[in-house]
Coordinates of C-alpha atoms in Angstrom, one line a residue:
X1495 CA 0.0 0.0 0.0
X1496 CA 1.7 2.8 -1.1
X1497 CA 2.0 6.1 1.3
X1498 CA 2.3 9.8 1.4
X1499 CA 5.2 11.0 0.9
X1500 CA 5.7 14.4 3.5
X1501 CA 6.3 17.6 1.9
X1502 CA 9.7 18.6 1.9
X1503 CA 10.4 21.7 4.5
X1504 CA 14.0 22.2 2.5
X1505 CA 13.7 25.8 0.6
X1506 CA 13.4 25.6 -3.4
X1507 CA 16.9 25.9 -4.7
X1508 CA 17.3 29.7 -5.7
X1509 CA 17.5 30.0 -9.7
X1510 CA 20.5 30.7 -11.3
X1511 CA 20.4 33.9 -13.1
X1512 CA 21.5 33.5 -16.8
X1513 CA 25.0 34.5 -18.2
X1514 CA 24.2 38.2 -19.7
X1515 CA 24.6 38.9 -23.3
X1516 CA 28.1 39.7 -24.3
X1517 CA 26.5 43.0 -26.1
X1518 CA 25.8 43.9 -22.6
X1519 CA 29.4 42.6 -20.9
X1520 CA 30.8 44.7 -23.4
X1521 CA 28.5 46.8 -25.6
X1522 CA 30.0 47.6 -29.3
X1523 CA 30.3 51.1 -28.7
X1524 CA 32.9 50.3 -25.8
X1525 CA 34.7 48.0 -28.4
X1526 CA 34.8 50.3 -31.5
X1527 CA 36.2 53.2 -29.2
X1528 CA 38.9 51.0 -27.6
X1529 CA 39.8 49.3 -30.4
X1530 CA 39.8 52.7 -32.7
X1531 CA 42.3 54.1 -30.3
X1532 CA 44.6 51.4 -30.8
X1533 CA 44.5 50.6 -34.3
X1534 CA 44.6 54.8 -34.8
X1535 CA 47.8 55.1 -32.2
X1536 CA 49.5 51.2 -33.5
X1537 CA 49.4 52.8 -37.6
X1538 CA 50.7 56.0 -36.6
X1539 CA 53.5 54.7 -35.2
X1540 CA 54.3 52.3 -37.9
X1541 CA 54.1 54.9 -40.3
X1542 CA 56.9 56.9 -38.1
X1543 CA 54.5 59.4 -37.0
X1544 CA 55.1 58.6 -33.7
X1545 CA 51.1 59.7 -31.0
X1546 CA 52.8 62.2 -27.9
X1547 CA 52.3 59.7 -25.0
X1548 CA 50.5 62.6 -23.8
X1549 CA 48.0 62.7 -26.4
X1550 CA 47.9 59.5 -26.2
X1551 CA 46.9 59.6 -22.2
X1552 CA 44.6 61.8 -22.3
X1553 CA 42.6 60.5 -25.3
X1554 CA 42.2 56.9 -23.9
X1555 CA 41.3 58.7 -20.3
X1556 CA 38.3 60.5 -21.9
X1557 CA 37.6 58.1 -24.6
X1558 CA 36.8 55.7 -20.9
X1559 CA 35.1 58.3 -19.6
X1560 CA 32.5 58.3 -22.4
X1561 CA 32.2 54.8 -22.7
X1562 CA 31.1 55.0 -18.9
X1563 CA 34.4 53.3 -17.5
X1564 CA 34.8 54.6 -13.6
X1565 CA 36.6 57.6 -13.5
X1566 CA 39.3 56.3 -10.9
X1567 CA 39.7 53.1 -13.4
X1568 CA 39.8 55.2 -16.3
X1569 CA 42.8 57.5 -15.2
X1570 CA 44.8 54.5 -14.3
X1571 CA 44.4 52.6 -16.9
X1572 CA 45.5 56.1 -19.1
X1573 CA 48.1 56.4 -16.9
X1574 CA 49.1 53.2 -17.7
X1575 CA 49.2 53.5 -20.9
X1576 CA 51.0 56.6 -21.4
X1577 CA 53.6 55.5 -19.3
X1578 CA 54.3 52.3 -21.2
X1579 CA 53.7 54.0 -24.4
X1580 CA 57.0 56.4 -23.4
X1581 CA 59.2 53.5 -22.5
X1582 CA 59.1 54.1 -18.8
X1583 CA 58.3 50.4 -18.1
X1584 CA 55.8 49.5 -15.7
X1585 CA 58.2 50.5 -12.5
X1586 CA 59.0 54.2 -14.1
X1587 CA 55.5 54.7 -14.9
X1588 CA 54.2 53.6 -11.3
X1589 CA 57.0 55.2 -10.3
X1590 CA 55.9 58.6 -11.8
X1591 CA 51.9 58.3 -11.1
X1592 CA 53.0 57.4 -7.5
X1593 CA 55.7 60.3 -7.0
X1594 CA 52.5 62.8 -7.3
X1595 CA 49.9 61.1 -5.0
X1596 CA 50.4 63.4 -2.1
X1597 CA 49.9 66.6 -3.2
X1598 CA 46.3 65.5 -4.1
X1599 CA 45.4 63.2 -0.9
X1600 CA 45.7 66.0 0.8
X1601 CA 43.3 68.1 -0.8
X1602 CA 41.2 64.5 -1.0
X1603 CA 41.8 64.1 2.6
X1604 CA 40.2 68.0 3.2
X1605 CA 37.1 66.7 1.1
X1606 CA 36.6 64.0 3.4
X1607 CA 36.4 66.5 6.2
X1608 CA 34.1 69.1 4.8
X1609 CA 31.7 66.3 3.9
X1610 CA 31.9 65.1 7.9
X1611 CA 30.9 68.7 8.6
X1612 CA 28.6 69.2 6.2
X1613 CA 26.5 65.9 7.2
X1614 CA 26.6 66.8 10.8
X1615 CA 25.0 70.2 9.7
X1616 CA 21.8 68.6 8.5
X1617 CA 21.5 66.6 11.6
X1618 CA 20.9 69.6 13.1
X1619 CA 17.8 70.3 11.3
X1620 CA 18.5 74.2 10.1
X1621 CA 17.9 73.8 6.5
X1622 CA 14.8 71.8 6.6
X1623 CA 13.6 74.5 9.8
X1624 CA 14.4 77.1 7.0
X1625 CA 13.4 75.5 4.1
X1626 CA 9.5 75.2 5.9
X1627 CA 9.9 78.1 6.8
X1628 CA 10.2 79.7 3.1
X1629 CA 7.2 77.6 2.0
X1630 CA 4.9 78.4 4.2
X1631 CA 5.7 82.4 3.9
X1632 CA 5.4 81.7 -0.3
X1633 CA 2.2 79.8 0.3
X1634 CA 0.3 81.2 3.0
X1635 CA -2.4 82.5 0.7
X1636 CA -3.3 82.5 -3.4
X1637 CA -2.8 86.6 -3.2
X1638 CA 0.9 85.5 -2.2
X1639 CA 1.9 83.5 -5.1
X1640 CA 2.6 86.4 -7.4
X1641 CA 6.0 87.3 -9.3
X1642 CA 7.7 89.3 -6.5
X1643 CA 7.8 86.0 -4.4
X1644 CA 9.0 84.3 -7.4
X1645 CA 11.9 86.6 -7.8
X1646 CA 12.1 86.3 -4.0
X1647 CA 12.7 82.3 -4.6
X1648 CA 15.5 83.5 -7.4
X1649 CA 17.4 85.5 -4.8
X1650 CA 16.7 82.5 -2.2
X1651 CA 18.4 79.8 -4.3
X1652 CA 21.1 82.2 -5.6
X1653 CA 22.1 83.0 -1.8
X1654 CA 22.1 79.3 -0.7
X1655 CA 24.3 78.5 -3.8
X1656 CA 26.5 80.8 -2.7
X1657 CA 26.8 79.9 1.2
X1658 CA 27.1 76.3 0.3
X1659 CA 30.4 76.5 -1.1
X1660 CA 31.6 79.0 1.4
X1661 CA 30.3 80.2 4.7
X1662 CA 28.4 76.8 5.5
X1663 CA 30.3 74.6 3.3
X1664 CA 27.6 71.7 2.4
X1665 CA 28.3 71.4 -1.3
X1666 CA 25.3 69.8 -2.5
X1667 CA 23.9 68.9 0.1
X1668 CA 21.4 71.3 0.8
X1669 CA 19.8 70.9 -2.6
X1670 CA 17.8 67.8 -1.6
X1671 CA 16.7 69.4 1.6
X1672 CA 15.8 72.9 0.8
X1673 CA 14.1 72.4 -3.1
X1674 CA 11.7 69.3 -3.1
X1675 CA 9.5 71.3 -0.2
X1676 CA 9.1 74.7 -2.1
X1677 CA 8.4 72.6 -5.6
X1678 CA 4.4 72.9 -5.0
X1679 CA 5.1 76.7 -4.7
X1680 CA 7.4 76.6 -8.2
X1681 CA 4.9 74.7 -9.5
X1682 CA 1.7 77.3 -8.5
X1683 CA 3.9 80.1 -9.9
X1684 CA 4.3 78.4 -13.3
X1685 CA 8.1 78.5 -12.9
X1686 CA 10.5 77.0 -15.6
X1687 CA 12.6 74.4 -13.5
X1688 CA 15.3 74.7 -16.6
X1689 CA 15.7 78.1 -14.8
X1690 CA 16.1 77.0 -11.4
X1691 CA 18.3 74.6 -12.6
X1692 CA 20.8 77.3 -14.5
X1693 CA 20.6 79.6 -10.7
X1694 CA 22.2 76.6 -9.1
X1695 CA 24.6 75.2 -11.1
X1696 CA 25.7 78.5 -12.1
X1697 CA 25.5 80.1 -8.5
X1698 CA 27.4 76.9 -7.0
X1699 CA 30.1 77.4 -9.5
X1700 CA 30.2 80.9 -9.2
X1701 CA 31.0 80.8 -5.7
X1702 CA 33.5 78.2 -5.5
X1703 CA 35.5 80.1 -8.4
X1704 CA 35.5 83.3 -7.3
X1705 CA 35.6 83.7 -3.4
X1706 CA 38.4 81.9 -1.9
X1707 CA 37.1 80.2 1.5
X1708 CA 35.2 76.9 2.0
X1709 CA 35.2 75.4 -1.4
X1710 CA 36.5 77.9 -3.0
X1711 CA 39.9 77.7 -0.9
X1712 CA 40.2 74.2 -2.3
X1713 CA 40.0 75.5 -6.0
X1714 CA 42.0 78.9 -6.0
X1715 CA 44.5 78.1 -3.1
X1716 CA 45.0 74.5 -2.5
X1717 CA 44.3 73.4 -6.2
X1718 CA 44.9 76.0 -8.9
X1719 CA 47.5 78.0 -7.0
X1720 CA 49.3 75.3 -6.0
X1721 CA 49.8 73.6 -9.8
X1722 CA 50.8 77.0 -11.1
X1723 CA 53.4 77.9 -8.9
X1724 CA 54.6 73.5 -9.1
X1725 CA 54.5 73.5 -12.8
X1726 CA 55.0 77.1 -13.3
X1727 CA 58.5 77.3 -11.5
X1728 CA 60.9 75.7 -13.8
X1729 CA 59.7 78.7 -16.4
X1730 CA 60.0 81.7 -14.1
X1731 CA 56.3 81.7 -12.7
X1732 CA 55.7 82.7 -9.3
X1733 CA 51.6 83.4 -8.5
X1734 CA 49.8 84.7 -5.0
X1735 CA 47.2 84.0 -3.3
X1736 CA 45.7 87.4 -4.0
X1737 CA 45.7 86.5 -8.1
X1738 CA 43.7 83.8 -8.2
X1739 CA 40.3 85.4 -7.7
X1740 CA 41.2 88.8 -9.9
X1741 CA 42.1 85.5 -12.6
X1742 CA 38.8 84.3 -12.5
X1743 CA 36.9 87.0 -11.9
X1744 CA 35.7 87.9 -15.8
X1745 CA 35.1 83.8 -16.4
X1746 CA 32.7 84.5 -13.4
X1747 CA 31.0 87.0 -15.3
X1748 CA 30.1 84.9 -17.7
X1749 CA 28.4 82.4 -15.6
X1750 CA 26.5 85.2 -14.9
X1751 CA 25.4 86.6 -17.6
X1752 CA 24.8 82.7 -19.1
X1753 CA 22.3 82.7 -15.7
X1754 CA 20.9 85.8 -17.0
X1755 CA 20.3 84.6 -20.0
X1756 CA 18.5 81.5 -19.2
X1757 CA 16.4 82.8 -16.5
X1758 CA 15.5 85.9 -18.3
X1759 CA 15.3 85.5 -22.0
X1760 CA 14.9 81.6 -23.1
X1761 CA 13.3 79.6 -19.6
X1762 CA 10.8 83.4 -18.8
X1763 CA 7.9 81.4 -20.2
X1764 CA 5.1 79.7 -17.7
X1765 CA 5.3 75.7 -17.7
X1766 CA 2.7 73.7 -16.2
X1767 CA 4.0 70.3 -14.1
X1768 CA 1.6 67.5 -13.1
X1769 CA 1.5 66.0 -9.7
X1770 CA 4.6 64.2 -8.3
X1771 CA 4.3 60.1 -9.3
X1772 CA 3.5 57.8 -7.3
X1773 CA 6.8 56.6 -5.7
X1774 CA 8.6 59.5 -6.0
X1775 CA 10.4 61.3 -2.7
X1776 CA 8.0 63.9 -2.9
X1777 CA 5.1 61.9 -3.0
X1778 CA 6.2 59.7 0.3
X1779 CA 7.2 62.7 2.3
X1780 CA 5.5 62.0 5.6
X1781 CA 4.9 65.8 6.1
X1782 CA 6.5 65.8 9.6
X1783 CA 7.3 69.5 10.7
X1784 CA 11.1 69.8 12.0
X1785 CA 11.3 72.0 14.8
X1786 CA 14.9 73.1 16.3
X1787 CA 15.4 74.3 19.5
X1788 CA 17.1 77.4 20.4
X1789 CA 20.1 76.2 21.9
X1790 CA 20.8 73.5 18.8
X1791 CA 20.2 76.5 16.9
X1792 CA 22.8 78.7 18.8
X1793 CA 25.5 76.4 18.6
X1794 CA 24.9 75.5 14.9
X1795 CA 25.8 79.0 14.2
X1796 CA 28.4 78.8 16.4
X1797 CA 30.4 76.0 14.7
X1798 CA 30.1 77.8 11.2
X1799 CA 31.5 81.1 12.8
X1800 CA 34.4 79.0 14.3
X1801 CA 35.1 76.7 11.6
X1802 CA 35.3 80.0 9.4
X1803 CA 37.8 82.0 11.7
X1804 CA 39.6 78.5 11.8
X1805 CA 40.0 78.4 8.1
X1806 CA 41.0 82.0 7.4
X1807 CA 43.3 81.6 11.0
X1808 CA 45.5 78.8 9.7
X1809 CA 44.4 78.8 5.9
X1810 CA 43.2 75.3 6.6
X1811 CA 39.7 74.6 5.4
X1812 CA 40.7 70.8 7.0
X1813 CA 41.4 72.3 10.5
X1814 CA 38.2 74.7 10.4
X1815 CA 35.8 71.7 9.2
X1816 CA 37.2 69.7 11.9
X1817 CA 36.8 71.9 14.6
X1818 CA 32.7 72.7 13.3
X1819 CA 31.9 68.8 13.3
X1820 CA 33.5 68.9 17.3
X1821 CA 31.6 71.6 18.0
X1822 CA 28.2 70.0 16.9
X1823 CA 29.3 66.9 18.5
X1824 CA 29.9 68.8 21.8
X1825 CA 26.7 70.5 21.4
X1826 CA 24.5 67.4 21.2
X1827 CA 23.3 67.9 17.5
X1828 CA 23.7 64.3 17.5
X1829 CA 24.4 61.3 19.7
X1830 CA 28.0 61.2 21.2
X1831 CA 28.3 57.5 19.7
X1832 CA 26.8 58.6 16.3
X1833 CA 29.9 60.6 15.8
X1834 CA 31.3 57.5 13.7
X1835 CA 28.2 56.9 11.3
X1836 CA 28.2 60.6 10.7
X1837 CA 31.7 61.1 9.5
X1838 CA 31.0 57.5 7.6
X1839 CA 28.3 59.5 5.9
X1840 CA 30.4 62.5 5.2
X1841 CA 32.8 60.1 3.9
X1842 CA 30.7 58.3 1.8
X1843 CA 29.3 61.5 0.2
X1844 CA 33.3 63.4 -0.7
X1845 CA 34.4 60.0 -1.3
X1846 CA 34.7 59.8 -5.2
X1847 CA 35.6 63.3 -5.5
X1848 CA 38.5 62.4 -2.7
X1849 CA 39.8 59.6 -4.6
X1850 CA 39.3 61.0 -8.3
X1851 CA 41.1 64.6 -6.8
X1852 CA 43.9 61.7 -5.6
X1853 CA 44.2 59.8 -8.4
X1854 CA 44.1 62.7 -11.1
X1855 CA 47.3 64.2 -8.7
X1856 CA 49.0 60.7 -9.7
X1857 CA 48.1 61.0 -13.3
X1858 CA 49.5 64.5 -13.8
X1859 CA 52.9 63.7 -12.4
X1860 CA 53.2 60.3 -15.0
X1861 CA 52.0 62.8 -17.6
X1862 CA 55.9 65.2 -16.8
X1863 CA 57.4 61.8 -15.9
X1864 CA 57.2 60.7 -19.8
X1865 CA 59.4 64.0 -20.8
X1866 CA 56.8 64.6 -23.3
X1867 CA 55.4 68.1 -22.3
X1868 CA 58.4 70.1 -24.4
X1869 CA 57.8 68.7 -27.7
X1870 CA 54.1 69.1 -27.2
X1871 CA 54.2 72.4 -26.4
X1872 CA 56.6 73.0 -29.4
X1873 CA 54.2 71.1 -31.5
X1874 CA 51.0 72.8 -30.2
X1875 CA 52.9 76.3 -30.9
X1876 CA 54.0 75.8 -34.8
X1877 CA 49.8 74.4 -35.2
X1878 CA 49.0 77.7 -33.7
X1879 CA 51.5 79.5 -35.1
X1880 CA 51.9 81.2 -32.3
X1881 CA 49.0 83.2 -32.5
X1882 CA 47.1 83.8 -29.0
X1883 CA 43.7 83.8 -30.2
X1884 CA 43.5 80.5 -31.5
X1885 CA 45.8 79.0 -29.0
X1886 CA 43.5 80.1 -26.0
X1887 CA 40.3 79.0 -27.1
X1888 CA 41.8 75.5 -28.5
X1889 CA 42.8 75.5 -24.1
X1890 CA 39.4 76.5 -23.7
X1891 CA 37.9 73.9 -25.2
X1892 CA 40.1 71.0 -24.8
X1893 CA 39.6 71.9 -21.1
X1894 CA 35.5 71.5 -21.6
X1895 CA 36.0 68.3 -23.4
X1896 CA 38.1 66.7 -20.5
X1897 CA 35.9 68.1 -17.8
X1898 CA 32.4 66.9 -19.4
X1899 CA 34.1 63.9 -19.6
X1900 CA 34.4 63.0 -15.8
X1901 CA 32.5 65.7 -14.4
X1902 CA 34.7 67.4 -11.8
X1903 CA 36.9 70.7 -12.5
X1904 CA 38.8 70.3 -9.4
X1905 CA 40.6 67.5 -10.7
X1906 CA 41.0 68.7 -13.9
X1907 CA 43.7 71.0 -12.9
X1908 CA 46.5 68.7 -12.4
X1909 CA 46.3 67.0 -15.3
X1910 CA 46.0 70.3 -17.4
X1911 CA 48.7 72.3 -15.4
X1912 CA 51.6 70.7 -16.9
X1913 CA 50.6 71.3 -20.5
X1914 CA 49.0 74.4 -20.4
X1915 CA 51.1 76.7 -18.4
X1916 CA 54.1 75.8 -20.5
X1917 CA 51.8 76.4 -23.9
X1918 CA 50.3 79.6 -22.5
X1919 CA 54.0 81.2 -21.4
X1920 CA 55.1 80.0 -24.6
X1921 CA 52.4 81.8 -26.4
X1922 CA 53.4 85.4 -24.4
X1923 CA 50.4 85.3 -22.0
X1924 CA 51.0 87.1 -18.6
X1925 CA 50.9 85.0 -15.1
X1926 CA 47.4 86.5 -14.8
X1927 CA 46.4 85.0 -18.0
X1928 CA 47.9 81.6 -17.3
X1929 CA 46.2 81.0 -14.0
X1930 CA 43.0 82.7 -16.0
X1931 CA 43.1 79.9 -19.2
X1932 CA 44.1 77.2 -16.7
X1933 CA 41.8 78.0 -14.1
X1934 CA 38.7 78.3 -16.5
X1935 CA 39.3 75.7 -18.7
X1936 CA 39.2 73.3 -15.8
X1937 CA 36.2 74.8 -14.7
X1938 CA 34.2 74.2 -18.1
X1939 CA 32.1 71.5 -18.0
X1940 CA 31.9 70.9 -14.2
X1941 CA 28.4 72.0 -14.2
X1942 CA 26.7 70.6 -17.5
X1943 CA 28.4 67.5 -17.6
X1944 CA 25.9 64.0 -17.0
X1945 CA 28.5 63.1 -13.7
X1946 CA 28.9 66.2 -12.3
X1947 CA 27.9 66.3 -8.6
X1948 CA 26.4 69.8 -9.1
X1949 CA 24.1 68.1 -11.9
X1950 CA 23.9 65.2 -9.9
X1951 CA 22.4 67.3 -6.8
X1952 CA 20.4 69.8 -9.3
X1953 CA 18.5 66.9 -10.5
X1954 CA 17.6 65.4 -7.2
X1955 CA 16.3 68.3 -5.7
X1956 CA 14.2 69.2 -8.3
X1957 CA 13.1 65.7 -9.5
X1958 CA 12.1 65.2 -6.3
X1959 CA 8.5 64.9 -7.7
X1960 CA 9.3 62.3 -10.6
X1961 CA 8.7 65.1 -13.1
X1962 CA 12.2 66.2 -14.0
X1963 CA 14.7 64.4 -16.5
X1964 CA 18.4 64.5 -15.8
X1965 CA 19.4 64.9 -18.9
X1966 CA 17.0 67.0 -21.3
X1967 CA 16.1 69.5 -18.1
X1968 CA 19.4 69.4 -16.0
X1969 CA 22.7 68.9 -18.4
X1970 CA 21.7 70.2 -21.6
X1971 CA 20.5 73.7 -19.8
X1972 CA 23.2 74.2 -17.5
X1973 CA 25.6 72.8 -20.1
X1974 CA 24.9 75.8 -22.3
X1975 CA 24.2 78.5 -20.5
X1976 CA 27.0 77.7 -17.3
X1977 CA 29.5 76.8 -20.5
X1978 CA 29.1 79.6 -23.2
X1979 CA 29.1 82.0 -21.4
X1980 CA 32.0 81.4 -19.4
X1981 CA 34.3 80.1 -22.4
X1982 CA 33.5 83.3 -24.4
X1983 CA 34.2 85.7 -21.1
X1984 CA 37.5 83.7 -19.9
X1985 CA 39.2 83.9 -23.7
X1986 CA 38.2 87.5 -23.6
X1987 CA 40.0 88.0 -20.4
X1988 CA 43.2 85.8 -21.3
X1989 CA 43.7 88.5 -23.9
X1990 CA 43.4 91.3 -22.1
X1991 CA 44.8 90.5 -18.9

């Protein structure tokens, strides 16, 4: 007599997901790109036409870039390349991407810190407190929603661009907090987010270029300073603090006047959004109200006036952020044994801008190592023919077509320092002008390109709602009007200055 068998209690083997396609191990654009490179670089030097190792370097690093290799991966592996390309051997070439590491873990190592600080700062609850506070003053009534507050919202997100790379150094940070609770008031007023979008990226960039404390002591002192008087030295070229900002001041201008532009000629017009979509941030806020008590409040403000006076003390924005984030430890802005999961945080937000900064540092010292830069910079002179016009904006936009293609001026410096000071002395420009090309053509592209933090952050505040696209209504607008403006401004300026 046969009987039952028991049902097995054992869980159902999991299935084994299938092997991907190759096409999507490695797509064909991916191989046509790498293998272009090589096939381009293997017949010129056949044909004794020997590629720069240079050239060669910096092609194959934003060639990756493009074809969406990791940054960090892609620099290395250029690195790599070049070395090996100029007969350095694999110990000379890490040898000379190794010899340059420091310079740029220390500005990486600063990063870290200000995102420590700049985490612990929204712990305290100031910028959702203020950002409440805005939308309820915009929305109280219907009578209220009229153009003045919409101007009012203008100056709003032009003044928090400005402090978040400066006096409260946040970076992006406050994008997610303070812009997803005042898009039901954008979206009463009929505003253009395209606009919105240009007032950030261009504000944050602004501000970071031009005044030289939080952020902007990173760019102008720690970063652009320091590679002009490094590469500038063995050429005569000594540069102070105090030239960096007049450098930069007239590519600044034309971030404005590309803000200008967008917000008061081309993104002017009404546009209607629908509601957010379901799943969206906005649609799951749980509508809590923050509230912040008065001594939180007190020794929030506190920190930022001491990590300032820290910072312009020592000229150490690493020494001022760390002496904030005590501070709001001390205070009780958060738990005494959160301290670690808040600098984790911090760390986890400055991380790939810490590491690319470091690894970029590396990549510009292989790029002197291979004794390449004079015959470049011969090379680049005779296609110029020496004529200044034509030289600067080919910087320009070489420097735009590097930066789109990993999103982040500040480490485009280093690896454009030790070509483009050499080229722009050779070409007769003043020390003003040098740190003005370099400076700007490092610059172009940060905001406008798809892996840029600032379009990163631009997007999720104001996609908060689902109705927002990253690319069409974030890159493209900031891309041309934070770009154009500022190329056409900064190769004015390199010939006059």
């Amino acid at each position: 007599m046969p009987t039952d068998t028991a049902p097995s209690l054992a869980p159902a083997p999991a299935e084994t997901p299938g092997r991907p396609p190759f096409k999507e191990i490695l797509p064909l654009p991916s191989i046509l790109t790498i293998g272009a490179i090589a096939l381009v670089t293997l017949a010129l030097d056949l044909s004794g036409h020997r590629v720069n190792s240079i050239i060669l370097a910096i092609a194959a690093m934003v060639a990756l870039c493009l074809i969406k290799v990791p940054v960090t991966i892609a620099l290395l592996s250029a690195a790599l390349i070049g070395g090996l390309h100029a007969g350095l051997g694999m110990e000379g070439t890490l040898a000379g991407f190794n010899d340059s590491l420091l310079s740029g873990a220390q500005v990486g190592l600063t990063y870290v810190m200000v995102g420590a600080l700049a985490v612990a700062l929204s712990r305290s609850g100031i910028i959702e407190v203020f950002a409440q506070w805005v939308s309820k003053k915009a929305g109280a009534d219907s009578g209220s929603v009229s153009r003045g507050v919409k101007w009012a919202l203008y100056g709003l997100f032009i003044l928090a661009s400005l402090l978040s790379q400066n006096l409260i150094p946040v970076h992006i940070a406050f994008i997610p907090i303070l812009i997803p609770p005042l898009l039901p008031i954008l979206n009463r007023l009929r505003v253009d987010r395209r606009a919105v979008a240009a007032i950030l990226a261009c504000s944050m960039s602004a501000s970071y270029l031009l005044l030289p404390t939080g952020f902007g002591a990173i760019y102008l002192n720690e970063i652009l300073l320091a590679n002009v008087n490094e590469f500038g030295a063995a050429y005569g070229l000594s540069a102070t603090a105090s030239m960096a900002p007049k450098a930069m001041f007239w590519p600044v201008m034309g971030l404005v006047a590309g803000m200008a532009f967008a917000v008061l000629v081309m993104y002017r017009k009404p546009r209607d959004y629908g509601e957010p979509l379901p799943g969206s941030p906005l649609a799951m806020r749980t509508g809590v109200e923050a509230r912040l008590r008065p001594f939180p409040l007190v020794m929030t403000l506190l920190a930022l006036a001491v990590a300032l006076f820290f910072q312009i003390a020592f000229d150490s924005l690493l020494v001022g952020s760390m002496i904030g984030f005590i501070l709001l430890t001390i205070a009780g802005i958060f738990r005494w044994n959160e301290q670690d999961d808040v600098f984790t945080r911090g760390l986890l937000m400055m991380a790939q801008i810490a590491v690319i900064i470091t690894v970029a540092s590396g990549f510009a010292g292989l790029l002197s190592a291979t004794g390449e830069v004079e015959p470049l910079i011969s090379a680049a002179t005779a296609f110029v023919g020496g004529s200044k016009v034509l030289g600067s904006f080919l910087m320009l936009l070489m420097g735009l077509f590097i930066t789109i293609g990993f999103g982040d001026s500040f480490a485009s410096v280093p690896i454009l320092a030790p070509i483009y000071i050499p080229l722009a002395l050779e070409l007769g420009f003043s020390p003003l002008a040098t740190m003005c090309l370099l400076g700007a053509a490092a610059a172009l592209g940060d905001a406008g390109s798809p892996a840029s933090t600032i379009s990163l952050g631009v997007s999720a505040g104001l996609g908060a709602d689902g109705r927002h696209d990253h690319i069409r209504e974030t890159v493209i607008p900031t891309f041309l009007h934070c770009n154009i403006g500022m190329l056409l401004f900064a190769w004015t300026a390199a010939l006059m200055l």
